CSV table of C-alpha atoms in Angstrom, one decimal:
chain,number,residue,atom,x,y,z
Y,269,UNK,CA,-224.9,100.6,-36.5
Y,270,UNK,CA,-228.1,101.1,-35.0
Y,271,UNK,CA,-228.1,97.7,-32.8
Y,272,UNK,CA,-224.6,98.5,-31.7
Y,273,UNK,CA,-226.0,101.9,-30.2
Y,274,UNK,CA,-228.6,100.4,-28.6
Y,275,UNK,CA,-226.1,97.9,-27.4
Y,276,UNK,CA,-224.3,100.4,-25.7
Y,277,UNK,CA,-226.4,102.1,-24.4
Y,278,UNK,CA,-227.9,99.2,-22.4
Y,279,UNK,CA,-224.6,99.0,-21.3
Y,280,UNK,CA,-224.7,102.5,-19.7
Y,281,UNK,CA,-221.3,103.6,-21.0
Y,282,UNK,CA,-220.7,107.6,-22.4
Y,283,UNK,CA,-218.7,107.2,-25.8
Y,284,UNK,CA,-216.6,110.0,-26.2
Y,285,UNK,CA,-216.0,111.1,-30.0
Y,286,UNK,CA,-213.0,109.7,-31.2
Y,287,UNK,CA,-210.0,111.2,-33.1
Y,288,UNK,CA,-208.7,109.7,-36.2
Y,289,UNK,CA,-205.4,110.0,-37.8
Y,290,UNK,CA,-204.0,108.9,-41.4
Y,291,UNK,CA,-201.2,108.9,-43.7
Y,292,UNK,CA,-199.9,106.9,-46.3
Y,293,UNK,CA,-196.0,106.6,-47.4
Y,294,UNK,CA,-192.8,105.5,-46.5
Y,295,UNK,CA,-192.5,104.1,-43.8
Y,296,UNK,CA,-189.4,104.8,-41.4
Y,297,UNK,CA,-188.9,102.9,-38.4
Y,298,UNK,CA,-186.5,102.8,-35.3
Y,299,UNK,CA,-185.6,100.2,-32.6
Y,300,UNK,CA,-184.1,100.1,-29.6
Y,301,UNK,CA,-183.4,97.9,-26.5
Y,302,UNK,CA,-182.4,98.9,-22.8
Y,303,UNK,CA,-182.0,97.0,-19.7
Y,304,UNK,CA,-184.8,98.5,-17.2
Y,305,UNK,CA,-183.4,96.2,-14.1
Y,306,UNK,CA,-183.1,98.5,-10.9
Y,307,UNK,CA,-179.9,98.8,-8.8
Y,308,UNK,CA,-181.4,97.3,-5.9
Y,309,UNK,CA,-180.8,94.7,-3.5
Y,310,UNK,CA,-183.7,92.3,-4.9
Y,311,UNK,CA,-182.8,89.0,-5.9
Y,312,UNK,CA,-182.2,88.1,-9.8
Y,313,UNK,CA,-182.5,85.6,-12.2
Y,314,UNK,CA,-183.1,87.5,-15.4
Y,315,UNK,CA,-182.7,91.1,-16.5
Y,316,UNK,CA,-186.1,92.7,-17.5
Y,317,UNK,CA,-186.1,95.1,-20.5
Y,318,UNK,CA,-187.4,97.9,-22.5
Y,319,UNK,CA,-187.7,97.0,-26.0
Y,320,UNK,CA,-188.9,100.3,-28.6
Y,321,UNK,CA,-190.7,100.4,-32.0
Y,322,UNK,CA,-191.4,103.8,-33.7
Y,323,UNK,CA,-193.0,103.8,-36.6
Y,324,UNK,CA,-193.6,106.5,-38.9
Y,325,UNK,CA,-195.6,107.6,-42.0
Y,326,UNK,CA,-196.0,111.3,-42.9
Y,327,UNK,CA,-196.8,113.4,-39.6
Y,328,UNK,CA,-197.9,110.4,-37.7
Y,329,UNK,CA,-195.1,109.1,-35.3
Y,330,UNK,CA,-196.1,106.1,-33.1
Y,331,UNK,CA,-194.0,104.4,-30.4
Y,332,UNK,CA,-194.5,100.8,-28.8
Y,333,UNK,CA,-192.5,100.1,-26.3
Y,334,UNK,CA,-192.8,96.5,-24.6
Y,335,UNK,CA,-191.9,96.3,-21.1
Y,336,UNK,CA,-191.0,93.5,-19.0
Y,337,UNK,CA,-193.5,94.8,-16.0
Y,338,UNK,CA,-196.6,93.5,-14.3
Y,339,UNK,CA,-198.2,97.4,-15.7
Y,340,UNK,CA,-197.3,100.6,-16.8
Y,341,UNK,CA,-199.4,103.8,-17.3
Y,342,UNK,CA,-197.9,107.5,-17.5
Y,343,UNK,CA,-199.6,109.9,-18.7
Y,344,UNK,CA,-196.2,112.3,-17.8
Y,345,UNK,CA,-193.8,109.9,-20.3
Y,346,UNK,CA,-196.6,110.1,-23.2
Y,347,UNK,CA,-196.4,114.0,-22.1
Y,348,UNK,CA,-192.5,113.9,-22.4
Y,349,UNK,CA,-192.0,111.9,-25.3
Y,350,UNK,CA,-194.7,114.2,-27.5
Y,351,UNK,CA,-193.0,117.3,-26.7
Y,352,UNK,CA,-189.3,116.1,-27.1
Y,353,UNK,CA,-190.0,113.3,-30.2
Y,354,UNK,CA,-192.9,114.7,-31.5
Y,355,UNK,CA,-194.9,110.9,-31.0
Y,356,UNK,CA,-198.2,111.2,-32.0
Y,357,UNK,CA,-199.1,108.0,-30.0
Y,358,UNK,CA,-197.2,106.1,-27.3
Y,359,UNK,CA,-198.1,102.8,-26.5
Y,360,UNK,CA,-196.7,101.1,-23.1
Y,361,UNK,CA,-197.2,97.7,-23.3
Y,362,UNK,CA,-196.7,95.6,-20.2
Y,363,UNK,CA,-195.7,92.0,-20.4
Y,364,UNK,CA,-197.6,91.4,-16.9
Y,365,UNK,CA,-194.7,89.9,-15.4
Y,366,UNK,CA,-195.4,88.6,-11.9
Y,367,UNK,CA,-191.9,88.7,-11.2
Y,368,UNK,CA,-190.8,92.5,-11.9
Y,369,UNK,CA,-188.5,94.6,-9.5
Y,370,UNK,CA,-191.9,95.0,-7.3
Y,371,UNK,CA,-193.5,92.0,-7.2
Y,372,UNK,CA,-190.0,90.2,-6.7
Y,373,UNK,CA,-189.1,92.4,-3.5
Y,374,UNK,CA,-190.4,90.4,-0.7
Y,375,UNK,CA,-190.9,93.3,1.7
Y,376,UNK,CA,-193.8,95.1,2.6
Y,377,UNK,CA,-195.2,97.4,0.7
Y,378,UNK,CA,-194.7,100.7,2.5
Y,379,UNK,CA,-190.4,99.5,2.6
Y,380,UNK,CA,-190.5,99.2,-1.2
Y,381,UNK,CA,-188.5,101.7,-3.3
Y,382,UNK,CA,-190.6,103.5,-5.6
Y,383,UNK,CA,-189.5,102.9,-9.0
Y,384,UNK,CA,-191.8,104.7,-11.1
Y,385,UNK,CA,-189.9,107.4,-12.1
Y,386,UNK,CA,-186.8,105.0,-13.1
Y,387,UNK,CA,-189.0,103.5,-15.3
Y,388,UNK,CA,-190.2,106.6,-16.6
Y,389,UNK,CA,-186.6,107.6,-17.4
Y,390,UNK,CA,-186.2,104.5,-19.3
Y,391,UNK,CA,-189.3,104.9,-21.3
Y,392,UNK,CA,-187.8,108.2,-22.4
Y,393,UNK,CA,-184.7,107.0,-23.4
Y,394,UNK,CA,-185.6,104.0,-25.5
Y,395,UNK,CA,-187.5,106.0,-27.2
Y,396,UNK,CA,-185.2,108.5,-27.9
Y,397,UNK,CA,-182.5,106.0,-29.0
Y,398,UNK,CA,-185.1,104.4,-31.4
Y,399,UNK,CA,-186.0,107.9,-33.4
Y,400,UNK,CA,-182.1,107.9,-33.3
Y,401,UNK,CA,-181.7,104.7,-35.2
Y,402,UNK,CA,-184.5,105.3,-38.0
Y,403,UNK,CA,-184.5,103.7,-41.1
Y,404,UNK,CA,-186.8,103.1,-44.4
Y,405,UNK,CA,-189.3,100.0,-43.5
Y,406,UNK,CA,-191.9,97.4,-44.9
Y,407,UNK,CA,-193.9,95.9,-42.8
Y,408,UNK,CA,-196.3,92.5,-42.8
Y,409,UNK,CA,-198.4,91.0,-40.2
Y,410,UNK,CA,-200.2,87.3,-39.7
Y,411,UNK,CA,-201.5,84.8,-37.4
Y,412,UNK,CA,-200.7,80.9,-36.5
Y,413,UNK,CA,-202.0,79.0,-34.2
Y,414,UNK,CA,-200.7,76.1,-33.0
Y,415,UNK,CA,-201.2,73.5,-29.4
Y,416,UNK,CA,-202.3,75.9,-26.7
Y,417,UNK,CA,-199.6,76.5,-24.0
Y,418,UNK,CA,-202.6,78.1,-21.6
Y,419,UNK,CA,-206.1,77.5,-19.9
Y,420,UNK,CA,-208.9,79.2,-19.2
Y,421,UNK,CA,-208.3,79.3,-15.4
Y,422,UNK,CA,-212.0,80.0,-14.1
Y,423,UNK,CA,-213.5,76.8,-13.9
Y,424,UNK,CA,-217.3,76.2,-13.4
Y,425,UNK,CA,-217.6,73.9,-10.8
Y,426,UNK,CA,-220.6,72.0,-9.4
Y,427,UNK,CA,-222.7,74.2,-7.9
Y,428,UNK,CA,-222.8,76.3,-11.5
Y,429,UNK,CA,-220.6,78.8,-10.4
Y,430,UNK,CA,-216.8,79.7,-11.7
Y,431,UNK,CA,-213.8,79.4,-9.2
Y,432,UNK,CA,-210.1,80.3,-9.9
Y,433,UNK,CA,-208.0,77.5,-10.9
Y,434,UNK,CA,-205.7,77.8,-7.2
Y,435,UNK,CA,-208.9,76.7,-5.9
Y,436,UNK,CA,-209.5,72.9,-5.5
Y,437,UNK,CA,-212.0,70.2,-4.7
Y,438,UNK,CA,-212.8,66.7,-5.0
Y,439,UNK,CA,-213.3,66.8,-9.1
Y,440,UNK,CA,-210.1,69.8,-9.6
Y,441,UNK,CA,-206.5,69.8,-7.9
Y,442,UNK,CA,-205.1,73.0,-7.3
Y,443,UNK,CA,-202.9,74.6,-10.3
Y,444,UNK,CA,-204.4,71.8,-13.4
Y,445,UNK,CA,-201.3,69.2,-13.1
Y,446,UNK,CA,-204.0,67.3,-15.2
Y,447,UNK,CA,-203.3,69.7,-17.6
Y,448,UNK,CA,-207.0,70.0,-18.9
Y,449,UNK,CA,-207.8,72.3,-21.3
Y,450,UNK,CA,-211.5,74.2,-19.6
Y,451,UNK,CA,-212.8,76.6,-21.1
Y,452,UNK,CA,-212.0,78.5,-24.2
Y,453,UNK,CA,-208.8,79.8,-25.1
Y,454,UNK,CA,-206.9,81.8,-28.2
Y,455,UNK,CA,-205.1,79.3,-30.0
Y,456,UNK,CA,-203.3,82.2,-32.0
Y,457,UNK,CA,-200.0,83.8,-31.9
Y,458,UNK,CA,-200.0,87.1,-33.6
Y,459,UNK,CA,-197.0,89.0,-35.5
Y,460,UNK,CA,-195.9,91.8,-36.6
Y,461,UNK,CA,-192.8,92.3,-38.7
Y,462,UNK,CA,-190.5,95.3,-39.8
Y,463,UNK,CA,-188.1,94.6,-42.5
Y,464,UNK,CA,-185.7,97.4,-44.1
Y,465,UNK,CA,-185.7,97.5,-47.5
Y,466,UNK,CA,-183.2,94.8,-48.0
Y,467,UNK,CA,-185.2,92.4,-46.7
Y,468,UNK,CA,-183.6,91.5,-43.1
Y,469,UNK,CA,-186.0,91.4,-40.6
Y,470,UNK,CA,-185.4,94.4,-37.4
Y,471,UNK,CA,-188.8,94.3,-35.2
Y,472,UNK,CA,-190.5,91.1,-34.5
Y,473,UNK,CA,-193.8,92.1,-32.3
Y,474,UNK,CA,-195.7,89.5,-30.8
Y,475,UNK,CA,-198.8,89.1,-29.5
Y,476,UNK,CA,-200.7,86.3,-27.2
Y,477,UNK,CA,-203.0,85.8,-24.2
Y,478,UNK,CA,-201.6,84.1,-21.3
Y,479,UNK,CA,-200.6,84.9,-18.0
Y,480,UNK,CA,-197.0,85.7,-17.5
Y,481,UNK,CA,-196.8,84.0,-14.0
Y,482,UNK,CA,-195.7,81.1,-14.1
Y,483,UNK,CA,-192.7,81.8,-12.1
Y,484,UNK,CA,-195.1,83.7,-9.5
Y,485,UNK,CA,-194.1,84.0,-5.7
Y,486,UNK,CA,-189.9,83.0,-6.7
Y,487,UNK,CA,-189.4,86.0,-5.4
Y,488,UNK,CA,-186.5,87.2,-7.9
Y,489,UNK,CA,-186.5,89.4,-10.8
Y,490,UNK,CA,-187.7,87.1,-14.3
Y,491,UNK,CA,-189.1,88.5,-17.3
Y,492,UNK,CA,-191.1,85.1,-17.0
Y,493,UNK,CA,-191.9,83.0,-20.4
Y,494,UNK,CA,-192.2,86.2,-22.5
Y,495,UNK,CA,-188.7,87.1,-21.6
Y,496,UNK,CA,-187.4,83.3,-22.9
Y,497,UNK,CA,-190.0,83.5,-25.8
Y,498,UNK,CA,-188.3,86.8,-26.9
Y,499,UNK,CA,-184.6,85.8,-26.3
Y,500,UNK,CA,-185.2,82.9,-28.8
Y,501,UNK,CA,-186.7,85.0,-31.4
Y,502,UNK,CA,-184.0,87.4,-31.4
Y,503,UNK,CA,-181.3,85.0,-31.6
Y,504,UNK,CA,-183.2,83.3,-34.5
Y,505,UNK,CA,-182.2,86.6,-36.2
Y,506,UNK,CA,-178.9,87.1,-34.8
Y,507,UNK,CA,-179.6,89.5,-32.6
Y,508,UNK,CA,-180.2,91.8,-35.4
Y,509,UNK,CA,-183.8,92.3,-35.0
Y,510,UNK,CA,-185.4,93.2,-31.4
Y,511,UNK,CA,-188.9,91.1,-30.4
Y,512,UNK,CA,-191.3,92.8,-28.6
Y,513,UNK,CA,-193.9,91.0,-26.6
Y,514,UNK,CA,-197.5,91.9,-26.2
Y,515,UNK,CA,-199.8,90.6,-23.9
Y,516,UNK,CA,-203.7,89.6,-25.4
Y,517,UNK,CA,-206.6,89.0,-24.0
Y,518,UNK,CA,-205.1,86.9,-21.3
Y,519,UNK,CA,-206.7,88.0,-17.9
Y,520,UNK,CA,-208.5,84.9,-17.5
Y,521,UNK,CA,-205.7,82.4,-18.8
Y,522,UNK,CA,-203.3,80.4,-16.7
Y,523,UNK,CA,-200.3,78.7,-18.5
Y,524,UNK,CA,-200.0,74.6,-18.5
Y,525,UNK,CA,-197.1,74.5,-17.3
Y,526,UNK,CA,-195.9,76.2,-14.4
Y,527,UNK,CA,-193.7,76.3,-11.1
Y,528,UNK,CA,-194.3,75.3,-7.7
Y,529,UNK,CA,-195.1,78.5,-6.0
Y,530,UNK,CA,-193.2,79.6,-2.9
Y,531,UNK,CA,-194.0,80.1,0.9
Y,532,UNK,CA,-191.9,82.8,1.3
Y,533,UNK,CA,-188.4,84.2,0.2
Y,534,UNK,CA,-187.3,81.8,2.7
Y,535,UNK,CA,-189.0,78.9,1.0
Y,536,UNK,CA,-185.4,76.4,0.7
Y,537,UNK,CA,-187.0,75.0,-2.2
Y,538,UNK,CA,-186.5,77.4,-5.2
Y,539,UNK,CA,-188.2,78.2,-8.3
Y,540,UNK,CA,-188.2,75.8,-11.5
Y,541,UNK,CA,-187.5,77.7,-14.3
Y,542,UNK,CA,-187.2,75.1,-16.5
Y,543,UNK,CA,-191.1,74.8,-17.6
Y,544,UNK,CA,-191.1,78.9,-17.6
Y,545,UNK,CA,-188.3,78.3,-19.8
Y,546,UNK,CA,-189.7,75.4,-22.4
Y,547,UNK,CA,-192.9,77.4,-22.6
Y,548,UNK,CA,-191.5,80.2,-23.8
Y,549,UNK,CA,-189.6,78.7,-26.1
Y,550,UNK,CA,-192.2,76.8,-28.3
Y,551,UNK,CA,-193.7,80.2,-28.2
Y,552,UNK,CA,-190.8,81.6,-29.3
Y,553,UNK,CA,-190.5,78.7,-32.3
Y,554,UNK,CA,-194.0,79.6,-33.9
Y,555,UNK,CA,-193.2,83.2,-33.7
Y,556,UNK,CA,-190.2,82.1,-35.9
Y,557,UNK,CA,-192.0,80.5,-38.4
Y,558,UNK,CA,-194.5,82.8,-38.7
Y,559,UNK,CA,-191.9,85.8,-39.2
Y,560,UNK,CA,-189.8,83.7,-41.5
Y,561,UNK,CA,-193.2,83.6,-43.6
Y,562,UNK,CA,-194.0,86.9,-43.7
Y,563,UNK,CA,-193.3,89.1,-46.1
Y,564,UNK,CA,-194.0,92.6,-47.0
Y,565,UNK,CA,-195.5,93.6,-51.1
Y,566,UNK,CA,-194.9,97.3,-52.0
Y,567,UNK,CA,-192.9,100.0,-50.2
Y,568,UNK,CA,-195.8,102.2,-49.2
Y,569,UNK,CA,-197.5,101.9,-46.1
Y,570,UNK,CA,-201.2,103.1,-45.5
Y,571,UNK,CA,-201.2,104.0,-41.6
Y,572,UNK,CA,-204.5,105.0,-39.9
Y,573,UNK,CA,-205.3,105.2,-36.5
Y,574,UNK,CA,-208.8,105.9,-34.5
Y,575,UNK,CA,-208.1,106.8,-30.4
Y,576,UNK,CA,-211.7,106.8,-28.0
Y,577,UNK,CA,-212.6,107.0,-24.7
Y,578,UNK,CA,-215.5,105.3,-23.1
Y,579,UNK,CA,-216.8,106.0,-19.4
Y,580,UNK,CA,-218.4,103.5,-17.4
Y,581,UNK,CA,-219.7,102.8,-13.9
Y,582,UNK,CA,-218.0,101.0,-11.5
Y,583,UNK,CA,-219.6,97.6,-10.9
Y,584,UNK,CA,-219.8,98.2,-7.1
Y,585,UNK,CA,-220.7,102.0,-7.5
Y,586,UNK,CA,-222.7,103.7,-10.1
Y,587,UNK,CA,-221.7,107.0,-9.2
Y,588,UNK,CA,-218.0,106.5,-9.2
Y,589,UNK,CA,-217.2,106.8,-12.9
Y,590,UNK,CA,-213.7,105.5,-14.9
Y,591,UNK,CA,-212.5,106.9,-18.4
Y,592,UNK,CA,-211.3,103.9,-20.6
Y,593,UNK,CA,-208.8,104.7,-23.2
Y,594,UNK,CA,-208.5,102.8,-26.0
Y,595,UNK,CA,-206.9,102.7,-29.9
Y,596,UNK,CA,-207.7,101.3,-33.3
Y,597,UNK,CA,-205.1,100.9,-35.7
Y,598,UNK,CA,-205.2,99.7,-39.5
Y,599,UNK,CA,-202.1,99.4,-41.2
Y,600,UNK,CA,-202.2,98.0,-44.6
Y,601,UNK,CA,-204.2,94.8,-44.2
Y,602,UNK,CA,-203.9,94.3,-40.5
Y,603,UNK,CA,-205.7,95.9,-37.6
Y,604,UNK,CA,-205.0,96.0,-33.7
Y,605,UNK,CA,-207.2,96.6,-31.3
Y,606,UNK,CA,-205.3,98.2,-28.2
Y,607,UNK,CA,-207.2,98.0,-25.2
Y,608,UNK,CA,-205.8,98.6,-21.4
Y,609,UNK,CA,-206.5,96.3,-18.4
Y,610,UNK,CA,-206.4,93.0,-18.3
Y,611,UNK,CA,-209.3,91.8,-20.8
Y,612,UNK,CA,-210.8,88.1,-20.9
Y,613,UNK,CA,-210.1,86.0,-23.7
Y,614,UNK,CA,-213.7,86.0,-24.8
Y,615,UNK,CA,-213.6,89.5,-25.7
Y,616,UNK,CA,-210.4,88.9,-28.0
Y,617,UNK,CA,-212.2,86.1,-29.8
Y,618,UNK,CA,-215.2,88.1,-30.7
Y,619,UNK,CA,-212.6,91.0,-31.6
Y,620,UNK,CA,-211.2,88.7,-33.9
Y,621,UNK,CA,-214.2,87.0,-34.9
Y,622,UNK,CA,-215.6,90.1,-36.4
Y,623,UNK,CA,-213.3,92.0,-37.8
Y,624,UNK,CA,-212.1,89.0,-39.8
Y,625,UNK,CA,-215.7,90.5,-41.6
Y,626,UNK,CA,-214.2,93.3,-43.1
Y,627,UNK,CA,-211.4,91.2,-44.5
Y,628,UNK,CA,-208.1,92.1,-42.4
Y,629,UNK,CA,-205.8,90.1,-40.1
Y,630,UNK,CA,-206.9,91.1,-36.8
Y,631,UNK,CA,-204.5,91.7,-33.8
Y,632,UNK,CA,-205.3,92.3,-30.2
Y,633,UNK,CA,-203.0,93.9,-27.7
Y,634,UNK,CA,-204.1,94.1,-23.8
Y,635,UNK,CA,-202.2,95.7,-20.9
Y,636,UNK,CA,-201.4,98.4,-22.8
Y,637,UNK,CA,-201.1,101.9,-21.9
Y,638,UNK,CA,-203.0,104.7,-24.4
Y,639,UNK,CA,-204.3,107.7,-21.9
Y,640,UNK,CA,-205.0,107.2,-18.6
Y,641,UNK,CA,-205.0,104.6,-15.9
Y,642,UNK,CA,-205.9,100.9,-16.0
Y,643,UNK,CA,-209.5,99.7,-15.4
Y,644,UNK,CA,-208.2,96.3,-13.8
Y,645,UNK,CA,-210.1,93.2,-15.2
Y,646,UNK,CA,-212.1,93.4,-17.5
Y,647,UNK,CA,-214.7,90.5,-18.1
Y,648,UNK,CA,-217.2,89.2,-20.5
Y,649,UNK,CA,-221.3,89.5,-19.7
Y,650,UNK,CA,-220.8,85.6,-19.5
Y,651,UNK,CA,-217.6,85.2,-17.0
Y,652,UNK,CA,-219.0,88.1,-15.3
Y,653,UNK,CA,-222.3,86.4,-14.3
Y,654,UNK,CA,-220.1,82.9,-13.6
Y,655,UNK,CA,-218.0,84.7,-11.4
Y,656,UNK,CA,-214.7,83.9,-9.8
Y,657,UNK,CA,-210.8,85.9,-9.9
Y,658,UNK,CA,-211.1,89.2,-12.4
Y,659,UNK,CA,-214.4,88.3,-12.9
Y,660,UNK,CA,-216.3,90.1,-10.0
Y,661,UNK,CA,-215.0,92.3,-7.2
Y,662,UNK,CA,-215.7,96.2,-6.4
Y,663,UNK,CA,-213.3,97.7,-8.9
Y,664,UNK,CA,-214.1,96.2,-12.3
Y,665,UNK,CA,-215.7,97.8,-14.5
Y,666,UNK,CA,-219.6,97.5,-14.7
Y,667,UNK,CA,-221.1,94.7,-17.0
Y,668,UNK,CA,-221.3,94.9,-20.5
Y,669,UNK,CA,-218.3,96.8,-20.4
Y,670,UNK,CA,-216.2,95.0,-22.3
Y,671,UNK,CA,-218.1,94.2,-24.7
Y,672,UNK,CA,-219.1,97.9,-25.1
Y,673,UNK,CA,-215.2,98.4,-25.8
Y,674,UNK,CA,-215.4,95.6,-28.6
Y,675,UNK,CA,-218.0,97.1,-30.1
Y,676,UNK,CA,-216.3,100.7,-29.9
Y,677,UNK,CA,-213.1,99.0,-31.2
Y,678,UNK,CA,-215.1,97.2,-34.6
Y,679,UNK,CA,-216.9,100.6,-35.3
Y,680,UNK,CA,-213.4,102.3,-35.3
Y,681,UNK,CA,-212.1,99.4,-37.7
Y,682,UNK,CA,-215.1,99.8,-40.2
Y,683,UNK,CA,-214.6,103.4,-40.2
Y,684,UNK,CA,-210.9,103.5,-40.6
Y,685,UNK,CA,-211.2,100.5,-43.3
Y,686,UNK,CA,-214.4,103.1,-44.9
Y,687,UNK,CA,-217.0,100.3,-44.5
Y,688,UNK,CA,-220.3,102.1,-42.8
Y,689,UNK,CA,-222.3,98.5,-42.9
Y,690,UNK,CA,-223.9,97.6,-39.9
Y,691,UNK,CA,-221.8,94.8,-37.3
Y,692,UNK,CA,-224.6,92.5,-36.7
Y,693,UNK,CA,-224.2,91.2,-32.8
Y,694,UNK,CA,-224.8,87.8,-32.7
């Protein structure tokens, strides 16, 4: 433990104490599913939605809701939805859809509706109907991984610095037609399923780190590839059991396969869905097989979970400080790490890499809403220094953050899992 506080404080982050909660029981879980699509005049090809998990054991009550937005932090819904369903912890978790009601309206920003408060609504009520709908639970978790459907979109180019993957030149076309595979990725899928105690599966969660933009600039509203990748899963289960998409540690990974991007709204050539489509699909396909294999021993679940906040320095200004919000859950044999922002891929690898130590299927979930705002990208020491898109820029976080947030993350999971050995860094 002692080189992880030194490690952190090189990084110059303030680690507020954390708060840890823990029960062990039945648990009793509720779903629900709402269509968050505004009443506007913005073109549409698919509805976005709302999708809500609550899970409870004892006095802990924790709500997941997956939303098919680019981000969403409130501070007022968490406020709301403690006071009126007594949730202990909400989690917002944003598909980063470059296609939502926002980013699909073509007109400038000061003419665009303000549809925060129509989304808070919406939050509210799925959650609501979910507490309504509660019901005794198992629940399982696991990883697969199978051919990677993304790339690690900051490529180092000649000169020895890294470059964002719309960016050509004479070795690189723009957008990787090639389809070559730089840099390193997260081969996984992640899933977590919720049974009742007949066996029939009702929540399929899933987790993985790409991009969701591959349909960015049609200028209608898409859910993108998670939106297809979810559709399939729920009709695998006859519609019977929701799926919930969660994005990972995808900040720095572009998908293989994507559409030409438009000029403008008034681009004649539309968008091809049709590779947003297959890609979320075969994701859609291993998240099947993987929930078909899971299943659930005993009917009591051990629920613990570990919140923290970390300040750091803006990377631009030292004096300018930003509060990062983050969780730690372990439930039964699986732990998530919930972090907000958009974090590289390397820092869900070493996540995963080291909590695998202490004998548990790891689980990372990014762009997701815990207290507070978002800290934007969030880099590794390594991408940081290599530069390029997310990885540099006056609002990111200062170096080593992410990294101190890893570290913050595997001393909750050692605690929570009552292991007090030191977490060597390597």
């Amino acid at each position: 433990m002692k080189k992880v506080f030194l490690f952190i404080l090189l990084c110059g982050c303030l680690a507020l104490s954390g708060t840890l909660k823990a029960a062990e029981g039945q648990l009793m879980a509720g779903t629900a599913k709402i269509n968050i699509t505004p009443k506007q005049n913005i073109p549409l090809h698919d509805s976005v939605y709302a999708r809500a998990l609550v899970m409870e054991v004892g006095d802990m009550r924790v709500a997941q809701v997956s939303v098919d937005l680019v981000n969403f932090y409130s501070d007022r819904v968490a406020d709301v939805c403690k006071e009126k369903y007594g949730i202990t912890q909400l989690l917002i978790c944003a598909s980063h859809t470059h296609e939502d009601p926002n980013m699909a309206d073509a007109r400038p920003r000061e003419k665009k509706p303000d549809h925060t408060p129509f989304f808070e609504e919406c939050i509210v009520k799925v959650v609501g109907e979910a507490i309504g709908n509660m019901f005794p639970a198992r629940i399982s978790a696991g990883t697969r991984t199978f051919p990677q459907l993304g790339f690690n979109r900051l490529i180092i180019r000649k000169d020895g610095k890294a470059r964002e993957s719309w960016i050509g030149d004479e070795h690189y076309n723009v957008e990787n037609p090639e389809r070559i595979p730089f840099g390193p990725v997260d081969p996984e899928v992640g899933v977590i399923k919720v049974e009742d105690m007949q066996g029939n599966a009702r929540a399929i969660v899933m987790s993985y780190a790409m991009h969701a933009d591959l349909g960015c600039f049609s200028y209608e509203i898409s859910a993108d590839y998670p939106g297809y990748a979810c559709r399939k899963v729920e009709e695998a289960f006859d519609n019977k059991a929701i799926c919930l998409f969660v994005a990972g540690g995808g900040g720095n990974v572009e998908g293989l396969m994507i559409s030409r991007r438009r000029s403008g709204p008034n681009d004649p050539i539309k968008t091809d869905y049709k590779p947003i489509q297959r890609t979320g699909e075969l994701l859609g396909i291993e998240v099947i097989k993987l929930a078909n294999a899971l299943h659930a021993s005993g009917d009591n679940t051990s629920f613990k979970m570990r919140t923290d906040s970390l300040q750091f320095s803006t990377r631009a200004d030292k004096n300018r400080k930003v509060n990062v919000h983050i969780a730690t859950f372990l439930i039964n044999d699986f732990a998530i790490a919930v972090c907000p922002g958009e974090m590289f891929v390397q820092l869900q690898l070493e996540w995963k890499a080291k909590a695998r130590l202490a004998d548990v299927t790891p689980l990372f979930f990014g762009y997701t809403y815990v207290k507070g705002r978002s800290p934007g990208y969030v880099a590794d020491v390594r991408s940081a220094a290599l530069g390029g898109f997310g990885a540099e820029g006056g609002n990111r976080i200062q170096v080593g953050g992410g990294e101190a947030i890893i570290n913050k993350h595997l001393e909750s999971l050692y605690i929570l899992n009552d292991q007090r050995a030191s977490i060597h860094l390597k």
